[in-house]
Amino acid sequence: MKIHFPSKEKMCKSKRSFRTLLEAERVAAKFEQRSYHCPICFTYHNTSKENWQDEFLYEEDVFKVLGELVRLYEKSVEKLTNDNLVLKNQISNIKSKNGHLEGSIKSLQNTIDQLRGAKK
Ligand SMILES: [Zn+2]
């Protein structure tokens, strides 16, 4: 199954440009083509397509596109999982630093209490 996507302005470069419609039509007549005014480069091009707008589309296989989307999705899930792991590590580092700090504060508090007791 094929679907149509807008092409990325690839067609102007690959097509002959004419400055006037008359010039374009003269050449088009030889090849049973149609002339049209290009909305991108504003010159005239010729096409053998029924509808000149089709020049701005390209066909892509649906399953190929779906496959690419799935791959993109899997990549972002993988990245999120990795980011999650990094965050988890950072959180556990902070927690352990917090634990050390709590210990230091407790021992400081003990020292202060002892000093207070000695004063009395
Ligand atoms: Zn053009």
PDB file of C-alpha atoms in Angstrom, residues 40-96:
ATOM      1  CA  ILE A  40       8.208  27.578  -5.425  1.00  0.00           C
ATOM      2  CA  CYS A  41      10.625  29.081  -7.943  1.00  0.00           C
ATOM      3  CA  PHE A  42       8.035  31.102  -9.953  1.00  0.00           C
ATOM      4  CA  THR A  43       9.322  29.873 -13.307  1.00  0.00           C
ATOM      5  CA  TYR A  44       7.468  27.477 -15.600  1.00  0.00           C
ATOM      6  CA  HIS A  45       8.030  23.728 -15.579  1.00  0.00           C
ATOM      7  CA  ASN A  46       6.578  20.892 -17.632  1.00  0.00           C
ATOM      8  CA  THR A  47       5.084  17.711 -16.343  1.00  0.00           C
ATOM      9  CA  SER A  48       3.726  14.521 -17.816  1.00  0.00           C
ATOM     10  CA  LYS A  49       1.539  14.065 -14.773  1.00  0.00           C
ATOM     11  CA  GLU A  50      -2.226  14.457 -15.105  1.00  0.00           C
ATOM     12  CA  ASN A  51      -2.297  16.902 -12.212  1.00  0.00           C
ATOM     13  CA  TRP A  52       0.749  19.181 -11.897  1.00  0.00           C
ATOM     14  CA  GLN A  53       0.271  19.342  -8.100  1.00  0.00           C
ATOM     15  CA  ASP A  54       1.306  15.686  -8.031  1.00  0.00           C
ATOM     16  CA  GLU A  55       4.835  16.913  -8.789  1.00  0.00           C
ATOM     17  CA  PHE A  56       4.954  18.029  -5.173  1.00  0.00           C
ATOM     18  CA  LEU A  57       4.127  14.593  -3.832  1.00  0.00           C
ATOM     19  CA  TYR A  58       6.080  11.393  -3.636  1.00  0.00           C
ATOM     20  CA  GLU A  59       4.886   7.905  -2.954  1.00  0.00           C
ATOM     21  CA  GLU A  60       6.025   6.003   0.058  1.00  0.00           C
ATOM     22  CA  ASP A  61       5.212   2.511   1.166  1.00  0.00           C
ATOM     23  CA  VAL A  62       2.950   2.618   4.226  1.00  0.00           C
ATOM     24  CA  PHE A  63       4.718  -0.254   5.948  1.00  0.00           C
ATOM     25  CA  LYS A  64       8.126   1.314   5.401  1.00  0.00           C
ATOM     26  CA  VAL A  65       6.855   4.551   6.979  1.00  0.00           C
ATOM     27  CA  LEU A  66       5.269   2.656   9.884  1.00  0.00           C
ATOM     28  CA  GLY A  67       8.530   0.756  10.377  1.00  0.00           C
ATOM     29  CA  GLU A  68      10.439   4.040  10.578  1.00  0.00           C
ATOM     30  CA  LEU A  69       7.924   5.460  13.059  1.00  0.00           C
ATOM     31  CA  VAL A  70       8.202   2.351  15.225  1.00  0.00           C
ATOM     32  CA  ARG A  71      12.008   2.625  15.129  1.00  0.00           C
ATOM     33  CA  LEU A  72      11.808   6.312  16.161  1.00  0.00           C
ATOM     34  CA  TYR A  73       9.411   5.378  18.967  1.00  0.00           C
ATOM     35  CA  GLU A  74      11.681   2.589  20.209  1.00  0.00           C
ATOM     36  CA  LYS A  75      14.662   4.938  20.109  1.00  0.00           C
ATOM     37  CA  SER A  76      12.894   7.547  22.235  1.00  0.00           C
ATOM     38  CA  VAL A  77      11.724   4.892  24.708  1.00  0.00           C
ATOM     39  CA  GLU A  78      15.329   3.681  24.953  1.00  0.00           C
ATOM     40  CA  LYS A  79      16.553   7.245  25.524  1.00  0.00           C
ATOM     41  CA  LEU A  80      13.892   7.860  28.181  1.00  0.00           C
ATOM     42  CA  THR A  81      14.848   4.615  29.925  1.00  0.00           C
ATOM     43  CA  ASN A  82      18.510   5.673  29.924  1.00  0.00           C
ATOM     44  CA  ASP A  83      17.649   9.167  31.183  1.00  0.00           C
ATOM     45  CA  ASN A  84      15.545   7.521  33.889  1.00  0.00           C
ATOM     46  CA  LEU A  85      18.486   5.369  34.986  1.00  0.00           C
ATOM     47  CA  VAL A  86      20.777   8.422  35.148  1.00  0.00           C
ATOM     48  CA  LEU A  87      18.185  10.266  37.259  1.00  0.00           C
ATOM     49  CA  LYS A  88      17.747   7.246  39.552  1.00  0.00           C
ATOM     50  CA  ASN A  89      21.524   7.137  40.096  1.00  0.00           C
ATOM     51  CA  GLN A  90      21.645  10.865  40.821  1.00  0.00           C
ATOM     52  CA  ILE A  91      18.777  10.534  43.309  1.00  0.00           C
ATOM     53  CA  SER A  92      20.439   7.634  45.122  1.00  0.00           C
ATOM     54  CA  ASN A  93      23.731   9.634  45.241  1.00  0.00           C
ATOM     55  CA  ILE A  94      21.900  12.601  46.755  1.00  0.00           C
ATOM     56  CA  LYS A  95      20.136  10.303  49.242  1.00  0.00           C
ATOM     57  CA  SER A  96      23.429   8.783  50.361  1.00  0.00           C
TER      58      SER A  96
END
